[in-house]
Amino acid sequence: MTALLIKNPAQIVSPRPGSLRGPELKDLHVSSGNCIYITDGVIQTIAPFKELESRAQVDNAAVIDASGKAVVPGFVDCHTHLIFGGDRTDDFALRTAGASYEEIATNGGGIARTVTATRAASKAELKDLAHMRLNRALRQGTTTMEVKTGYGLNPETEMKMLEVIKELNDEHPVDLIPTFLGAHSVPSSMEKTDYIAQIKAMLPEAARIAKFCDVFCEQGYFNSAESFVILEAARKAGMLPRLHANQFHSVGCIEAAVDIEAVSVDHLEVLKLDEISRLADTDIACVMLPGVSLFLDIAFAPAREIINDGCIPVLASDFNPGSNMSLSLQLVMSLACMRMGVSVPEALACITQNAAYALRLDNVGCIETGWQADLVILDCADYREMAYFYGENHAYAVIKKGALV
Ligand code: NIG
Ligand code: FE
């Protein structure tokens, strides 16, 4: 048995379990005067030191002195494009000189540029790149991450990406949840109808590894009817549906998501009020990606309306080479607080418990007895400082399945 005692933290801060809406989001459990006792990767007891001391001695537990530091759940990044070859520094330079994301995409840059580089990269190269990125994410407190394909756009490279995710999941402490995003874009060499047929043919193979299937539902990519057809076939193949929706245009993707009973809709920068009400009547997670709004200088998702109307709000990074080259969920939290009207407790719930819900995980995202011990020990006594003192990494130590990583 392995045992770990996190001794005398200034605060232990956790959202309640479940898919949190409205006032539940800010109803965090904040305790001081307690320690966290972990055995075999699971939280056993949260109690004062004097109640745990003798047991920790008997178990020969490792001890981390957390005095003056707050402890929060490990962060769950439920939307990333972690695996890709090459980079888009040139696109970034064009954009900072005034070109838009859509202009760059129509002129040979954008997703197509990354597809070419990802097809050319070997599996080992992709894995090395992703491994380094994962180390960065872990150092900043991310202990679980969803990872999408979508830079292959052919059966061979899409499967290569899924295999990289699977192998990395076995080798790296961060838990990875694979998503098949064959419908990220249409490869330049193919007609869209032919490519959709090819995506459908890929589904059974993809479903051997992927838990979710995603579609970029957007003008110029896949419309709502095409998205529905792909996701319906994906569900039959054994994957749960989710969508990139309402990033640049509102083109019926929310309706498609409701019809298909999607697990989540992600982006939502141009979400309309009636679409928010529609989502509030469902169990669909509303994943907002403020890093994209910062990076592309586009609108922020209407977080306040999403929360006030009773939707299930979530925050994620959308780490990818074209629209957000940042892995920091601490920065996401700060942006949500500073630019979207989200309070600090709400933002914490959105990157932990509600993000776990968006990935259909029920053992991470909270600090409770019986839950997996994925924790971040912050370098500050008040957890709110990590949003306030922004652009810094406040992770003093990261615990994954009860081990210091
Ligand atoms: O989530 N919106 C579509 N896909 C990514 C961007 C991909 C890229 O530009 O490489 C996103 O923002
Ligand atoms: Fe994305």
Coordinates of C-alpha atoms in Angstrom, one line a residue, residues 6-378:
I6 CA -1.0 16.3 2.8
K7 CA -0.4 18.1 6.1
N8 CA -2.1 21.3 7.3
P9 CA -3.0 23.1 4.1
A10 CA -4.3 26.7 4.6
Q11 CA -7.5 25.7 2.6
I12 CA -9.0 22.6 1.0
V13 CA -11.3 23.9 -1.7
S14 CA -13.7 21.7 -3.7
P15 CA -16.8 22.0 -5.7
R16 CA -19.8 19.7 -4.9
P17 CA -20.1 16.6 -7.0
G18 CA -22.4 16.5 -10.0
S19 CA -23.2 18.6 -13.0
L20 CA -23.4 22.1 -11.4
R21 CA -25.7 24.9 -12.5
G22 CA -26.6 28.4 -11.3
P23 CA -25.9 29.0 -7.6
E24 CA -24.5 25.5 -7.2
L25 CA -21.4 26.6 -9.0
K26 CA -20.2 29.0 -6.4
D27 CA -21.2 26.8 -3.5
L28 CA -17.6 25.5 -3.0
H29 CA -16.7 23.6 0.1
V30 CA -13.8 25.5 1.7
S31 CA -12.2 24.0 4.8
S32 CA -9.2 24.9 7.0
G33 CA -7.7 23.0 9.8
N34 CA -7.9 19.6 7.9
C35 CA -5.4 17.3 6.2
I36 CA -5.9 15.0 3.3
Y37 CA -5.0 11.3 3.8
I38 CA -4.6 9.3 0.6
T39 CA -4.0 5.5 0.2
D40 CA -3.4 3.7 -3.1
G41 CA -4.3 6.8 -5.1
V42 CA -7.7 7.4 -3.4
I43 CA -8.7 10.0 -0.9
Q44 CA -9.4 8.1 2.3
T45 CA -10.0 10.8 4.9
I46 CA -10.1 14.6 5.3
A47 CA -9.6 15.3 9.0
P48 CA -7.4 17.3 11.5
F49 CA -3.8 16.2 11.8
K50 CA -4.2 14.8 15.3
E51 CA -6.8 12.3 14.0
L52 CA -4.5 11.1 11.2
E53 CA -1.1 11.2 12.8
S54 CA -0.8 7.7 14.2
R55 CA -2.3 6.1 11.2
A56 CA 0.1 7.9 8.9
Q57 CA 3.0 6.5 11.1
V58 CA 1.7 3.0 10.9
D59 CA 1.3 3.2 7.2
N60 CA 4.7 4.8 6.8
A61 CA 3.0 7.5 4.7
A62 CA 4.9 10.1 2.8
V63 CA 4.2 13.6 4.1
I64 CA 3.9 16.9 2.2
D65 CA 3.9 20.0 4.3
A66 CA 1.2 22.2 2.8
S67 CA 1.1 24.9 5.4
G68 CA 0.3 28.3 3.9
K69 CA -0.9 26.7 0.7
A70 CA -4.4 26.0 -0.7
V71 CA -5.3 22.6 -2.2
V72 CA -7.7 22.3 -5.1
P73 CA -8.8 19.4 -7.4
G74 CA -6.5 18.6 -10.3
F75 CA -7.6 20.5 -13.4
V76 CA -9.6 18.8 -16.1
D77 CA -9.0 20.2 -19.6
C78 CA -11.9 18.8 -21.6
H79 CA -11.1 20.3 -25.0
T80 CA -7.6 20.1 -26.6
H81 CA -6.0 19.4 -29.9
L82 CA -2.7 18.3 -28.2
I83 CA -1.4 16.2 -31.0
F84 CA -0.1 18.0 -34.1
G85 CA 3.1 18.3 -36.2
G86 CA 4.8 21.5 -37.1
D87 CA 3.7 24.9 -35.8
R88 CA 1.8 28.0 -37.1
T89 CA 4.2 30.7 -36.2
D90 CA 3.9 32.1 -39.7
D91 CA 0.1 32.2 -39.5
F92 CA 0.5 34.0 -36.2
A93 CA 2.7 36.6 -37.8
L94 CA 0.2 37.1 -40.6
R95 CA -2.6 37.5 -38.1
T96 CA -0.7 40.0 -36.0
A97 CA -0.2 41.9 -39.3
G98 CA -4.0 42.1 -39.8
A99 CA -5.2 38.9 -41.5
S100 CA -8.1 37.1 -40.0
Y101 CA -8.3 33.4 -39.0
E102 CA -10.7 32.7 -41.8
E103 CA -8.5 34.6 -44.4
I104 CA -5.4 32.6 -43.4
A105 CA -7.4 29.4 -43.7
T106 CA -8.6 30.2 -47.3
N107 CA -5.0 31.1 -48.3
G108 CA -3.4 27.8 -47.6
G109 CA -2.6 28.3 -43.9
G110 CA -4.8 27.3 -41.0
I111 CA -5.9 23.7 -40.3
A112 CA -4.5 22.6 -43.8
R113 CA -1.0 23.6 -42.9
T114 CA -1.1 21.6 -39.7
V115 CA -2.6 18.6 -41.6
T116 CA 0.3 18.6 -44.0
A117 CA 2.8 18.6 -41.1
T118 CA 0.9 16.0 -39.1
R119 CA 0.7 13.6 -42.0
A120 CA 4.5 14.0 -42.6
A121 CA 5.4 13.4 -39.0
S122 CA 6.2 9.9 -37.7
K123 CA 4.3 8.4 -34.8
A124 CA 7.4 8.8 -32.6
E125 CA 7.8 12.4 -33.6
L126 CA 4.2 13.2 -32.8
K127 CA 4.5 11.4 -29.5
D128 CA 7.6 13.3 -28.5
L129 CA 6.0 16.6 -29.2
A130 CA 2.9 15.8 -27.4
H131 CA 4.8 14.4 -24.4
M132 CA 6.7 17.7 -24.0
R133 CA 3.4 19.6 -24.2
L134 CA 1.8 17.3 -21.6
N135 CA 4.7 17.9 -19.2
R136 CA 4.0 21.6 -19.5
A137 CA 0.3 21.1 -18.8
L138 CA 0.9 18.8 -15.8
R139 CA 3.3 21.3 -14.3
Q140 CA 0.4 23.9 -14.5
G141 CA -2.0 21.6 -12.7
T142 CA -3.8 19.7 -15.5
T143 CA -4.2 16.1 -14.4
T144 CA -6.8 14.9 -17.0
M145 CA -7.1 16.0 -20.6
E146 CA -9.3 15.3 -23.6
V147 CA -7.3 15.1 -26.8
K148 CA -8.8 15.2 -30.3
T149 CA -7.6 13.9 -33.7
G150 CA -8.5 16.1 -36.7
Y151 CA -5.1 16.9 -38.2
G152 CA -5.0 13.7 -40.3
L153 CA -8.2 13.9 -42.3
N154 CA -7.4 10.5 -43.8
P155 CA -7.8 7.0 -42.2
E156 CA -4.0 6.4 -41.8
T157 CA -3.2 9.7 -40.1
E158 CA -6.3 9.9 -38.0
M159 CA -5.6 6.4 -36.6
K160 CA -1.9 7.4 -36.1
M161 CA -3.1 10.2 -33.9
L162 CA -5.5 8.0 -31.9
E163 CA -2.6 5.5 -31.4
V164 CA -0.4 8.3 -30.1
I165 CA -3.1 9.3 -27.6
K166 CA -3.5 5.7 -26.5
E167 CA 0.2 5.1 -26.0
L168 CA 0.8 8.4 -24.3
N169 CA -2.1 7.7 -21.9
D170 CA -0.2 4.5 -20.9
E171 CA 3.1 6.3 -20.5
H172 CA 2.3 9.7 -19.0
P173 CA 0.7 10.5 -15.6
V174 CA -1.9 12.8 -17.2
D175 CA -5.1 10.7 -18.0
L176 CA -6.0 11.3 -21.7
I177 CA -9.5 10.9 -23.1
P178 CA -9.5 10.4 -26.9
T179 CA -11.9 12.1 -29.2
F180 CA -12.2 11.3 -32.9
L181 CA -12.5 14.6 -34.9
G182 CA -12.2 13.3 -38.5
A183 CA -14.8 16.0 -39.3
H184 CA -12.5 18.9 -38.5
S185 CA -12.2 20.1 -42.1
V186 CA -12.5 18.6 -45.6
P187 CA -9.1 17.7 -47.1
S188 CA -8.3 19.8 -50.1
S189 CA -8.0 16.7 -52.3
M190 CA -11.6 15.5 -51.8
E191 CA -15.2 16.4 -52.3
K192 CA -17.1 16.9 -49.1
T193 CA -19.6 14.1 -49.8
D194 CA -16.8 11.7 -50.5
Y195 CA -15.0 12.7 -47.3
I196 CA -18.1 12.3 -45.2
A197 CA -18.5 8.8 -46.6
Q198 CA -14.8 8.2 -45.7
I199 CA -15.4 9.5 -42.1
K200 CA -18.3 7.1 -41.7
A201 CA -16.2 4.2 -42.9
M202 CA -13.5 5.2 -40.3
L203 CA -15.9 5.2 -37.3
P204 CA -15.8 1.6 -36.2
E205 CA -12.0 1.6 -36.2
A206 CA -11.9 5.0 -34.4
A207 CA -14.4 3.7 -31.8
R208 CA -11.9 1.1 -30.7
I209 CA -9.9 3.9 -29.1
A210 CA -12.0 7.1 -29.0
K211 CA -14.7 7.7 -26.3
F212 CA -16.1 10.8 -28.1
C213 CA -16.7 11.9 -31.7
D214 CA -16.6 15.6 -32.5
V215 CA -17.5 17.7 -35.5
F216 CA -16.5 21.3 -36.5
C217 CA -20.0 22.5 -37.2
E218 CA -19.3 25.9 -38.8
Q219 CA -19.9 27.8 -42.0
G220 CA -17.3 26.6 -44.6
Y221 CA -16.7 23.3 -42.6
F222 CA -19.7 21.0 -41.7
N223 CA -23.2 22.3 -41.6
S224 CA -25.7 21.2 -39.0
A225 CA -27.3 18.4 -41.1
E226 CA -23.9 16.9 -42.0
S227 CA -22.9 17.2 -38.4
F228 CA -26.0 15.4 -37.3
V229 CA -25.5 12.5 -39.8
I230 CA -21.9 12.0 -38.8
L231 CA -22.6 12.1 -35.1
E232 CA -25.6 9.7 -35.4
A233 CA -23.4 7.2 -37.2
A234 CA -20.7 7.8 -34.5
R235 CA -23.1 7.0 -31.7
K236 CA -24.1 3.8 -33.4
A237 CA -20.4 2.9 -33.7
G238 CA -20.1 3.4 -29.9
M239 CA -18.8 7.0 -29.5
L240 CA -20.5 9.8 -27.6
P241 CA -21.3 13.0 -29.7
R242 CA -20.0 16.5 -29.1
L243 CA -19.6 19.5 -31.4
H244 CA -17.5 22.6 -32.1
A245 CA -20.5 25.0 -32.3
N246 CA -21.1 28.8 -32.7
Q247 CA -17.4 29.8 -32.9
F248 CA -17.8 32.3 -35.8
H249 CA -21.5 31.9 -37.0
S250 CA -24.7 30.6 -35.6
V251 CA -25.7 28.0 -38.3
G252 CA -28.1 25.6 -36.5
C253 CA -25.5 23.6 -34.6
I254 CA -27.2 24.0 -31.3
E255 CA -30.4 22.6 -32.7
A256 CA -28.4 19.6 -34.1
A257 CA -26.7 19.2 -30.7
V258 CA -30.0 19.1 -28.9
D259 CA -31.4 16.6 -31.4
I260 CA -28.5 14.3 -31.2
E261 CA -28.4 14.7 -27.3
A262 CA -24.7 15.7 -27.5
V263 CA -22.5 15.5 -24.4
S264 CA -21.2 19.0 -25.0
V265 CA -21.2 22.0 -27.3
D266 CA -17.9 23.8 -27.4
H267 CA -16.8 27.4 -28.3
L268 CA -20.2 29.3 -28.2
E269 CA -18.6 32.7 -28.9
V270 CA -21.6 33.7 -31.0
L271 CA -24.4 32.0 -29.0
K272 CA -27.8 33.7 -29.2
L273 CA -30.2 34.1 -26.3
D274 CA -32.8 31.7 -27.6
E275 CA -30.0 29.1 -28.1
I276 CA -28.9 29.6 -24.4
S277 CA -32.5 29.0 -23.2
R278 CA -32.6 25.9 -25.4
L279 CA -29.4 24.5 -23.8
A280 CA -30.6 25.3 -20.3
D281 CA -33.4 22.7 -20.8
T282 CA -30.8 20.0 -21.5
D283 CA -27.9 18.1 -19.8
I284 CA -25.5 19.3 -22.5
A285 CA -22.3 20.8 -21.1
C286 CA -21.6 24.3 -22.5
V287 CA -17.8 24.4 -23.0
M288 CA -16.4 28.0 -23.2
L289 CA -12.8 28.6 -24.5
P290 CA -11.7 32.1 -23.5
G291 CA -8.1 31.5 -24.6
V292 CA -9.4 31.4 -28.2
S293 CA -11.1 34.8 -27.7
L294 CA -7.9 36.3 -26.4
F295 CA -5.7 34.6 -29.1
L296 CA -7.9 35.4 -32.1
D297 CA -9.3 38.7 -30.7
I298 CA -12.9 37.5 -31.1
A299 CA -15.9 37.8 -28.8
F300 CA -15.9 35.9 -25.5
A301 CA -18.8 33.4 -25.0
P302 CA -21.7 34.9 -23.0
A303 CA -20.8 33.2 -19.8
R304 CA -23.0 35.2 -17.5
E305 CA -26.1 34.5 -19.5
I306 CA -25.1 30.8 -19.8
I307 CA -24.8 30.6 -16.0
N308 CA -27.8 32.7 -15.1
D309 CA -30.1 30.8 -17.5
G310 CA -29.2 27.5 -15.8
C311 CA -26.9 25.8 -18.4
I312 CA -24.0 23.6 -17.3
P313 CA -21.0 25.8 -17.9
V314 CA -17.5 24.5 -18.4
L315 CA -14.2 26.1 -19.2
A316 CA -11.3 24.6 -21.2
S317 CA -8.2 25.6 -23.1
D318 CA -8.8 24.4 -26.7
F319 CA -5.0 24.2 -26.9
N320 CA -4.2 24.0 -30.6
P321 CA -1.6 25.6 -33.0
G322 CA -4.1 27.9 -34.8
S323 CA -6.5 29.4 -32.3
N324 CA -5.0 29.0 -28.9
M325 CA -1.4 28.1 -28.3
S326 CA -1.7 27.9 -24.5
L327 CA -2.2 25.0 -22.1
S328 CA -2.8 27.1 -19.1
L329 CA -6.1 26.5 -17.3
Q330 CA -5.0 29.0 -14.7
L331 CA -5.0 31.6 -17.4
V332 CA -8.4 30.4 -18.7
M333 CA -9.7 30.9 -15.1
S334 CA -8.3 34.5 -15.0
L335 CA -9.8 35.3 -18.4
A336 CA -13.2 34.0 -17.4
C337 CA -13.0 36.1 -14.2
M338 CA -11.6 39.3 -15.9
R339 CA -13.4 39.3 -19.2
M340 CA -16.5 37.1 -18.9
G341 CA -18.1 38.1 -15.6
V342 CA -17.4 34.7 -14.0
S343 CA -16.6 34.7 -10.3
V344 CA -13.5 32.8 -9.0
P345 CA -15.5 30.0 -7.3
E346 CA -17.6 29.5 -10.4
A347 CA -14.5 29.4 -12.6
L348 CA -12.9 26.8 -10.4
A349 CA -16.0 24.6 -10.6
C350 CA -15.9 25.0 -14.4
I351 CA -12.3 23.6 -14.8
T352 CA -12.7 20.8 -12.3
Q353 CA -16.1 19.2 -11.5
N354 CA -18.1 20.4 -14.5
A355 CA -15.2 19.7 -16.9
A356 CA -15.1 16.1 -15.5
Y357 CA -18.9 15.9 -16.2
A358 CA -18.3 17.0 -19.8
L359 CA -16.0 14.0 -20.1
R360 CA -18.4 11.7 -18.3
L361 CA -15.9 11.0 -15.6
D362 CA -17.2 10.5 -12.1
N363 CA -14.1 10.0 -10.0
V364 CA -12.2 13.3 -10.6
G365 CA -12.9 17.0 -10.2
C366 CA -13.7 17.0 -6.4
I367 CA -11.9 16.6 -3.2
E368 CA -14.0 14.1 -1.4
T369 CA -13.6 10.8 0.4
G370 CA -13.5 7.9 -2.2
W371 CA -12.5 10.1 -5.1
Q372 CA -9.3 9.7 -7.0
A373 CA -6.5 11.8 -5.5
D374 CA -5.8 14.2 -8.3
L375 CA -4.8 17.5 -6.5
V376 CA -3.0 20.7 -7.0
I377 CA -1.2 22.3 -4.1
L378 CA -1.1 26.0 -4.8

